[in-house]
mmCIF file of C-alpha atoms and ligand atoms in Angstrom:
data_model
loop_
_atom_site.group_PDB
_atom_site.id
_atom_site.type_symbol
_atom_site.label_atom_id
_atom_site.label_comp_id
_atom_site.label_asym_id
_atom_site.label_seq_id
_atom_site.Cartn_x
_atom_site.Cartn_y
_atom_site.Cartn_z
ATOM 1 C CA MET E 1361 4.393 14.701 40.571
ATOM 2 C CA GLN E 1362 7.645 12.774 40.446
ATOM 3 C CA THR E 1363 9.806 12.476 37.344
ATOM 4 C CA VAL E 1364 11.662 9.189 36.924
ATOM 5 C CA GLN E 1365 14.192 8.384 34.211
ATOM 6 C CA ASP E 1366 15.196 4.819 35.010
ATOM 7 C CA ALA E 1367 13.341 1.509 35.028
ATOM 8 C CA PRO E 1368 14.104 0.541 38.686
ATOM 9 C CA GLY E 1369 12.736 3.915 39.909
ATOM 10 C CA LEU E 1370 9.585 3.478 37.827
ATOM 11 C CA ARG E 1371 9.054 -0.100 39.018
ATOM 12 C CA ALA E 1372 9.555 0.889 42.689
ATOM 13 C CA ALA E 1373 6.874 3.594 42.442
ATOM 14 C CA ILE E 1374 4.439 1.266 40.716
ATOM 15 C CA ARG E 1375 5.134 -1.576 43.178
ATOM 16 C CA GLY E 1376 4.281 0.821 46.021
ATOM 17 C CA TRP E 1377 0.906 1.683 44.454
ATOM 18 C CA ARG E 1378 0.131 -1.927 43.589
ATOM 19 C CA SER E 1379 0.849 -3.028 47.175
ATOM 20 C CA LYS E 1380 -2.021 -0.727 48.223
ATOM 21 C CA GLY E 1381 -4.304 -2.265 45.600
ATOM 22 C CA GLN E 1382 -4.269 0.860 43.408
ATOM 23 C CA THR E 1383 -4.920 0.766 39.664
ATOM 24 C CA VAL E 1384 -2.608 2.437 37.148
ATOM 25 C CA GLY E 1385 -3.503 4.434 34.024
ATOM 26 C CA PHE E 1386 -0.908 5.250 31.379
ATOM 27 C CA VAL E 1387 -0.555 7.928 28.694
ATOM 28 C CA PRO E 1388 2.447 7.387 26.396
ATOM 29 C CA THR E 1389 3.608 10.516 24.551
ATOM 30 C CA MET E 1390 6.573 11.951 22.696
ATOM 31 C CA GLY E 1391 6.301 15.165 24.714
ATOM 32 C CA ASN E 1392 5.728 18.746 23.598
ATOM 33 C CA LEU E 1393 2.367 18.334 25.252
ATOM 34 C CA HIS E 1394 -0.711 20.298 24.245
ATOM 35 C CA ALA E 1395 -4.338 20.321 25.380
ATOM 36 C CA GLY E 1396 -4.949 17.091 23.428
ATOM 37 C CA HIS E 1397 -2.416 15.191 25.549
ATOM 38 C CA GLN E 1398 -3.777 16.799 28.695
ATOM 39 C CA SER E 1399 -7.245 15.488 27.816
ATOM 40 C CA LEU E 1400 -5.790 11.947 27.657
ATOM 41 C CA VAL E 1401 -4.342 12.349 31.153
ATOM 42 C CA LYS E 1402 -7.692 13.657 32.351
ATOM 43 C CA LEU E 1403 -9.457 10.559 30.987
ATOM 44 C CA ALA E 1404 -6.985 8.244 32.729
ATOM 45 C CA ARG E 1405 -7.204 10.322 35.921
ATOM 46 C CA ALA E 1406 -10.971 9.796 36.062
ATOM 47 C CA ARG E 1407 -10.643 6.009 35.673
ATOM 48 C CA THR E 1408 -7.587 4.860 37.603
ATOM 49 C CA ASP E 1409 -6.101 5.569 41.050
ATOM 50 C CA ARG E 1410 -2.693 6.534 39.669
ATOM 51 C CA VAL E 1411 -1.619 8.026 36.367
ATOM 52 C CA VAL E 1412 1.746 7.644 34.649
ATOM 53 C CA ALA E 1413 2.653 9.597 31.504
ATOM 54 C CA SER E 1414 5.781 8.941 29.473
ATOM 55 C CA VAL E 1415 7.780 11.355 27.342
ATOM 56 C CA PHE E 1416 10.090 9.603 24.918
ATOM 57 C CA VAL E 1417 10.896 10.703 21.363
ATOM 58 C CA ASN E 1418 11.183 7.223 19.927
ATOM 59 C CA PRO E 1419 13.900 7.010 17.250
ATOM 60 C CA THR E 1420 12.646 3.744 15.725
ATOM 61 C CA GLN E 1421 9.339 5.205 14.521
ATOM 62 C CA PHE E 1422 10.943 7.976 12.439
ATOM 63 C CA GLY E 1423 12.077 7.381 8.853
ATOM 64 C CA PRO E 1424 15.559 8.544 7.729
ATOM 65 C CA ASN E 1425 14.211 11.780 6.195
ATOM 66 C CA GLU E 1426 11.677 12.569 8.907
ATOM 67 C CA ASP E 1427 11.730 15.081 11.757
ATOM 68 C CA PHE E 1428 13.378 13.053 14.562
ATOM 69 C CA GLU E 1429 16.160 15.624 15.060
ATOM 70 C CA ARG E 1430 13.917 18.675 15.018
ATOM 71 C CA TYR E 1431 10.999 17.109 16.937
ATOM 72 C CA PRO E 1432 10.375 19.623 19.771
ATOM 73 C CA ARG E 1433 11.799 18.512 23.131
ATOM 74 C CA THR E 1434 10.268 20.563 25.941
ATOM 75 C CA LEU E 1435 10.573 18.491 29.119
ATOM 76 C CA ALA E 1436 10.243 21.340 31.654
ATOM 77 C CA GLN E 1437 7.055 22.573 29.981
ATOM 78 C CA ASP E 1438 5.737 18.995 29.796
ATOM 79 C CA GLN E 1439 6.357 18.477 33.523
ATOM 80 C CA ALA E 1440 4.299 21.576 34.298
ATOM 81 C CA ALA E 1441 1.474 20.515 31.943
ATOM 82 C CA LEU E 1442 1.286 17.043 33.509
ATOM 83 C CA ALA E 1443 1.429 18.344 37.067
ATOM 84 C CA GLU E 1444 -1.490 20.618 36.176
ATOM 85 C CA GLN E 1445 -3.525 17.514 35.264
ATOM 86 C CA ASP E 1446 -2.617 15.858 38.563
ATOM 87 C CA CYS E 1447 -0.475 13.203 36.880
ATOM 88 C CA ASP E 1448 1.362 11.110 39.506
ATOM 89 C CA LEU E 1449 4.518 10.196 37.650
ATOM 90 C CA LEU E 1450 6.347 11.253 34.511
ATOM 91 C CA PHE E 1451 8.552 8.556 33.032
ATOM 92 C CA ALA E 1452 11.179 10.226 30.811
ATOM 93 C CA PRO E 1453 13.686 7.505 29.889
ATOM 94 C CA ASP E 1454 16.749 7.900 27.697
ATOM 95 C CA VAL E 1455 17.336 5.778 24.585
ATOM 96 C CA ALA E 1456 19.563 3.275 26.465
ATOM 97 C CA THR E 1457 16.780 2.503 28.968
ATOM 98 C CA ILE E 1458 14.324 1.642 26.211
ATOM 99 C CA TYR E 1459 16.850 0.112 23.793
ATOM 100 C CA PRO E 1460 19.578 -1.465 25.970
ATOM 101 C CA PHE E 1461 21.287 -3.006 22.908
ATOM 102 C CA GLY E 1462 20.836 0.173 20.848
ATOM 103 C CA ALA E 1463 17.854 1.083 18.670
ATOM 104 C CA GLU E 1464 19.447 -0.639 15.648
ATOM 105 C CA HIS E 1465 19.829 -3.947 17.490
ATOM 106 C CA SER E 1466 16.454 -3.984 19.182
ATOM 107 C CA ILE E 1467 13.809 -6.671 18.866
ATOM 108 C CA SER E 1468 11.168 -5.279 16.516
ATOM 109 C CA LEU E 1469 7.464 -6.036 16.626
ATOM 110 C CA ARG E 1470 5.381 -6.110 13.474
ATOM 111 C CA VAL E 1471 1.599 -6.040 13.578
ATOM 112 C CA PRO E 1472 0.694 -7.548 10.205
ATOM 113 C CA VAL E 1473 -1.658 -6.322 7.459
ATOM 114 C CA ILE E 1474 -3.220 -3.261 9.153
ATOM 115 C CA THR E 1475 0.226 -1.615 9.203
ATOM 116 C CA GLU E 1476 0.793 -2.105 5.483
ATOM 117 C CA THR E 1477 -1.646 0.552 4.276
ATOM 118 C CA LEU E 1478 -1.996 4.377 4.625
ATOM 119 C CA GLU E 1479 0.587 5.640 7.168
ATOM 120 C CA GLY E 1480 2.391 2.302 6.997
ATOM 121 C CA ALA E 1481 2.693 2.518 3.207
ATOM 122 C CA HIS E 1482 3.966 6.114 3.307
ATOM 123 C CA ARG E 1483 6.196 5.691 6.355
ATOM 124 C CA PRO E 1484 7.796 2.238 6.023
ATOM 125 C CA GLY E 1485 8.744 0.778 9.412
ATOM 126 C CA HIS E 1486 6.879 3.487 11.327
ATOM 127 C CA PHE E 1487 4.374 1.172 12.980
ATOM 128 C CA ASP E 1488 7.047 -1.423 13.801
ATOM 129 C CA GLY E 1489 8.744 1.319 15.811
ATOM 130 C CA VAL E 1490 5.461 2.367 17.447
ATOM 131 C CA ALA E 1491 4.408 -1.201 18.342
ATOM 132 C CA THR E 1492 7.885 -2.000 19.696
ATOM 133 C CA VAL E 1493 8.181 1.058 21.914
ATOM 134 C CA VAL E 1494 4.589 0.865 23.170
ATOM 135 C CA CYS E 1495 5.017 -2.819 24.048
ATOM 136 C CA LYS E 1496 8.255 -2.020 25.903
ATOM 137 C CA LEU E 1497 6.550 0.849 27.755
ATOM 138 C CA PHE E 1498 3.617 -1.418 28.653
ATOM 139 C CA ASN E 1499 6.102 -3.965 30.056
ATOM 140 C CA LEU E 1500 7.759 -1.274 32.151
ATOM 141 C CA VAL E 1501 4.616 0.467 33.433
ATOM 142 C CA GLN E 1502 2.274 -2.561 33.468
ATOM 143 C CA PRO E 1503 -0.835 -0.353 33.400
ATOM 144 C CA ASP E 1504 -4.451 -1.432 33.779
ATOM 145 C CA LEU E 1505 -5.517 1.169 31.228
ATOM 146 C CA ALA E 1506 -3.689 3.008 28.439
ATOM 147 C CA VAL E 1507 -5.193 6.027 26.662
ATOM 148 C CA PHE E 1508 -4.469 6.882 23.005
ATOM 149 C CA GLY E 1509 -5.822 9.740 20.891
ATOM 150 C CA GLN E 1510 -8.148 8.998 17.980
ATOM 151 C CA LYS E 1511 -6.260 11.574 15.939
ATOM 152 C CA ASP E 1512 -3.692 8.852 15.171
ATOM 153 C CA PHE E 1513 -6.474 6.511 14.145
ATOM 154 C CA GLN E 1514 -4.349 3.843 12.495
ATOM 155 C CA GLN E 1515 -1.918 3.865 15.428
ATOM 156 C CA LEU E 1516 -4.851 3.275 17.784
ATOM 157 C CA LYS E 1517 -5.995 0.282 15.694
ATOM 158 C CA VAL E 1518 -2.446 -1.109 15.600
ATOM 159 C CA ILE E 1519 -2.123 -0.874 19.392
ATOM 160 C CA GLU E 1520 -5.556 -2.428 19.943
ATOM 161 C CA ARG E 1521 -4.556 -5.364 17.731
ATOM 162 C CA MET E 1522 -1.176 -5.763 19.391
ATOM 163 C CA VAL E 1523 -2.740 -5.821 22.859
ATOM 164 C CA ARG E 1524 -5.287 -8.408 21.783
ATOM 165 C CA ASP E 1525 -2.871 -10.556 19.791
ATOM 166 C CA LEU E 1526 -0.243 -10.629 22.564
ATOM 167 C CA SER E 1527 -2.925 -11.066 25.292
ATOM 168 C CA LEU E 1528 -1.533 -8.064 27.163
ATOM 169 C CA PRO E 1529 -3.447 -7.571 30.419
ATOM 170 C CA LEU E 1530 -4.672 -4.007 29.929
ATOM 171 C CA LYS E 1531 -7.508 -2.049 28.427
ATOM 172 C CA VAL E 1532 -6.913 0.417 25.578
ATOM 173 C CA MET E 1533 -9.081 3.507 25.602
ATOM 174 C CA ALA E 1534 -9.623 5.797 22.598
ATOM 175 C CA ALA E 1535 -9.841 9.526 23.298
ATOM 176 C CA PRO E 1536 -11.620 11.997 20.982
ATOM 177 C CA THR E 1537 -9.513 14.392 18.894
ATOM 178 C CA LEU E 1538 -9.202 17.907 20.283
ATOM 179 C CA ARG E 1539 -9.451 20.716 17.719
ATOM 180 C CA ALA E 1540 -8.667 24.414 17.508
ATOM 181 C CA ASP E 1541 -11.707 26.687 17.033
ATOM 182 C CA ASP E 1542 -11.225 26.568 13.250
ATOM 183 C CA GLY E 1543 -11.247 22.751 13.247
ATOM 184 C CA LEU E 1544 -7.526 22.001 12.924
ATOM 185 C CA ALA E 1545 -6.706 18.902 14.992
ATOM 186 C CA LEU E 1546 -4.225 19.719 17.775
ATOM 187 C CA SER E 1547 -0.779 18.316 17.031
ATOM 188 C CA SER E 1548 2.777 19.055 18.112
ATOM 189 C CA ARG E 1549 3.651 19.355 14.417
ATOM 190 C CA ASN E 1550 1.246 22.312 13.877
ATOM 191 C CA GLN E 1551 3.987 24.604 15.128
ATOM 192 C CA TYR E 1552 6.032 23.837 11.992
ATOM 193 C CA LEU E 1553 3.358 25.681 9.927
ATOM 194 C CA SER E 1554 4.000 29.252 8.786
ATOM 195 C CA VAL E 1555 1.296 31.821 9.599
ATOM 196 C CA GLU E 1556 -0.037 31.544 6.056
ATOM 197 C CA GLU E 1557 -0.015 27.712 6.126
ATOM 198 C CA ARG E 1558 -1.726 27.681 9.531
ATOM 199 C CA ALA E 1559 -4.554 29.733 8.024
ATOM 200 C CA ARG E 1560 -5.011 27.148 5.235
ATOM 201 C CA ALA E 1561 -4.580 24.012 7.386
ATOM 202 C CA PRO E 1562 -8.249 23.773 8.585
ATOM 203 C CA LEU E 1563 -9.187 22.761 5.035
ATOM 204 C CA ILE E 1564 -8.259 19.211 6.023
ATOM 205 C CA TYR E 1565 -11.013 18.999 8.641
ATOM 206 C CA ASP E 1566 -13.375 20.854 6.334
ATOM 207 C CA SER E 1567 -12.673 18.188 3.681
ATOM 208 C CA LEU E 1568 -13.461 15.398 6.156
ATOM 209 C CA LEU E 1569 -16.798 17.054 7.026
ATOM 210 C CA LYS E 1570 -17.599 17.448 3.346
ATOM 211 C CA MET E 1571 -16.734 13.796 2.693
ATOM 212 C CA ARG E 1572 -19.153 12.742 5.430
ATOM 213 C CA ASN E 1573 -21.858 14.981 4.025
ATOM 214 C CA LEU E 1574 -21.491 13.565 0.504
ATOM 215 C CA LEU E 1575 -21.507 9.984 1.771
ATOM 216 C CA GLU E 1576 -24.713 10.674 3.701
ATOM 217 C CA LYS E 1577 -26.230 11.992 0.465
ATOM 218 C CA GLY E 1578 -25.464 8.641 -1.171
ATOM 219 C CA HIS E 1579 -22.437 9.523 -3.323
ATOM 220 C CA ALA E 1580 -19.986 6.708 -4.102
ATOM 221 C CA TRP E 1581 -16.979 6.709 -1.759
ATOM 222 C CA ARG E 1582 -14.420 6.498 -4.565
ATOM 223 C CA VAL E 1583 -15.868 9.648 -6.199
ATOM 224 C CA ILE E 1584 -15.895 11.437 -2.833
ATOM 225 C CA GLU E 1585 -12.225 10.564 -2.245
ATOM 226 C CA GLN E 1586 -11.202 11.891 -5.653
ATOM 227 C CA ALA E 1587 -13.145 15.153 -5.257
ATOM 228 C CA ALA E 1588 -11.685 15.797 -1.772
ATOM 229 C CA ALA E 1589 -8.131 15.066 -2.945
ATOM 230 C CA ALA E 1590 -8.542 17.392 -5.961
ATOM 231 C CA ARG E 1591 -9.840 20.194 -3.710
ATOM 232 C CA LEU E 1592 -6.827 19.846 -1.396
ATOM 233 C CA VAL E 1593 -4.431 19.883 -4.349
ATOM 234 C CA ARG E 1594 -6.090 23.062 -5.677
ATOM 235 C CA ALA E 1595 -5.468 24.676 -2.274
ATOM 236 C CA GLY E 1596 -1.756 23.826 -2.409
ATOM 237 C CA PHE E 1597 -1.692 20.630 -0.323
ATOM 238 C CA VAL E 1598 0.180 17.528 -1.453
ATOM 239 C CA PRO E 1599 -1.988 14.631 -0.278
ATOM 240 C CA ASP E 1600 -0.448 11.238 0.593
ATOM 241 C CA TYR E 1601 -3.928 9.754 0.849
ATOM 242 C CA VAL E 1602 -7.543 10.878 1.052
ATOM 243 C CA VAL E 1603 -9.630 7.772 1.695
ATOM 244 C CA ILE E 1604 -12.768 6.282 3.151
ATOM 245 C CA ARG E 1605 -12.131 2.968 4.889
ATOM 246 C CA ARG E 1606 -13.769 0.496 7.231
ATOM 247 C CA ALA E 1607 -12.950 1.721 10.737
ATOM 248 C CA GLU E 1608 -12.465 -1.787 12.085
ATOM 249 C CA ASP E 1609 -9.596 -2.937 9.854
ATOM 250 C CA LEU E 1610 -8.965 -0.006 7.465
ATOM 251 C CA ALA E 1611 -9.884 -2.190 4.494
ATOM 252 C CA GLU E 1612 -11.726 -0.723 1.493
ATOM 253 C CA PRO E 1613 -15.492 -0.797 2.058
ATOM 254 C CA ALA E 1614 -17.943 -2.512 -0.284
ATOM 255 C CA THR E 1615 -19.619 -0.140 -2.790
ATOM 256 C CA ASP E 1616 -22.866 0.070 -0.798
ATOM 257 C CA GLU E 1617 -21.320 -0.064 2.703
ATOM 258 C CA ARG E 1618 -22.414 2.954 4.774
ATOM 259 C CA HIS E 1619 -21.791 2.068 8.438
ATOM 260 C CA GLY E 1620 -18.644 1.822 10.531
ATOM 261 C CA LEU E 1621 -16.640 3.922 8.091
ATOM 262 C CA VAL E 1622 -13.909 6.468 8.675
ATOM 263 C CA ALA E 1623 -12.384 9.100 6.393
ATOM 264 C CA LEU E 1624 -8.642 9.597 6.710
ATOM 265 C CA ILE E 1625 -6.404 12.275 5.224
ATOM 266 C CA ALA E 1626 -2.647 12.736 5.227
ATOM 267 C CA ALA E 1627 -1.310 15.710 3.316
ATOM 268 C CA ARG E 1628 1.757 17.889 3.200
ATOM 269 C CA LEU E 1629 1.474 21.641 3.477
ATOM 270 C CA GLY E 1630 4.886 23.157 2.796
ATOM 271 C CA ASN E 1631 7.301 21.124 4.930
ATOM 272 C CA THR E 1632 4.653 19.933 7.371
ATOM 273 C CA ARG E 1633 2.812 16.635 7.129
ATOM 274 C CA LEU E 1634 -0.663 16.767 8.663
ATOM 275 C CA ILE E 1635 -2.996 13.836 9.391
ATOM 276 C CA ASP E 1636 -6.601 13.786 10.512
ATOM 277 C CA ASN E 1637 -9.668 11.555 10.359
ATOM 278 C CA LEU E 1638 -13.400 11.507 11.008
ATOM 279 C CA MET E 1639 -15.632 8.581 11.971
ATOM 280 C CA PHE E 1640 -18.889 8.417 10.031
ATOM 281 C CA ASP E 1641 -21.273 6.971 12.583
HETATM 282 O O1 LIG P 1787 1.477 8.963 19.438
HETATM 283 C C1 LIG P 1787 2.632 9.130 19.900
HETATM 284 O O2 LIG P 1787 2.955 10.166 20.486
HETATM 285 C C2 LIG P 1787 3.663 8.030 19.735
HETATM 286 O O3 LIG P 1787 3.495 7.367 18.513
HETATM 287 C C3 LIG P 1787 3.673 7.029 20.907
HETATM 288 C C4 LIG P 1787 2.375 6.278 21.023
HETATM 289 C C5 LIG P 1787 3.957 7.762 22.207
HETATM 290 C C6 LIG P 1787 4.802 6.008 20.693
HETATM 291 O O4 LIG P 1787 6.040 6.614 20.614
#
């Protein structure tokens, strides 16, 4: 596997593959890779001739009081993890390659409406940063297929919309969330949890399962949301949201709507913010 840091090097490699008629799959990441990321590479590997992964901790998607500075940067480990999955190329650009005029002076993309709720409401500007960097990465890599984890459900929906709205010539693939044995969704941020917090964290997934169960039994979604939020608060979590939404556009469902729904939770446990979701079909 080659590691490339600059745009000309990346383009040269991709031109070489394209000249042989090969297809390109892409997995954008912020690094500190775990088995969840590796499963995304595996999915791309099975569908395209070549696979590119990127590692870039994108400054424009972090709020002023978020964890940009302390976000784990583990490039050597990431190289080994990607090589293990038979990834062809790791693109690890610096900030100047992605933001040639500086992150503050960059063009910014906004995907309307779907970004204004949930994560977007609690992390203002976050999805503008995500859409901007992903669009830039798509322009650089020009993949046929890009794979995103369902764990960041709203992000996936934002990217799908952006690709469709801008008529970008690639397919977006959603990959299932990978979980630890106790149900906790794999995330680079799990390592911020203390031992005691890590033991409590699976309550988020347990709450999602319970929400699904209650919905199947015919309970009203608003009541289910309130009960799940109260249970998390009792266990010491500080929820940002505990909701049931339409999976398609994340709008509130009608009272009797039962299909195509998703439950989404974001909650703080100590200093760590955890998110997870569960589709109801
Ligand atoms: O999901 C992530 O790791 C990031 O939001 C992404 C898609 C790589 C953009 O920086």
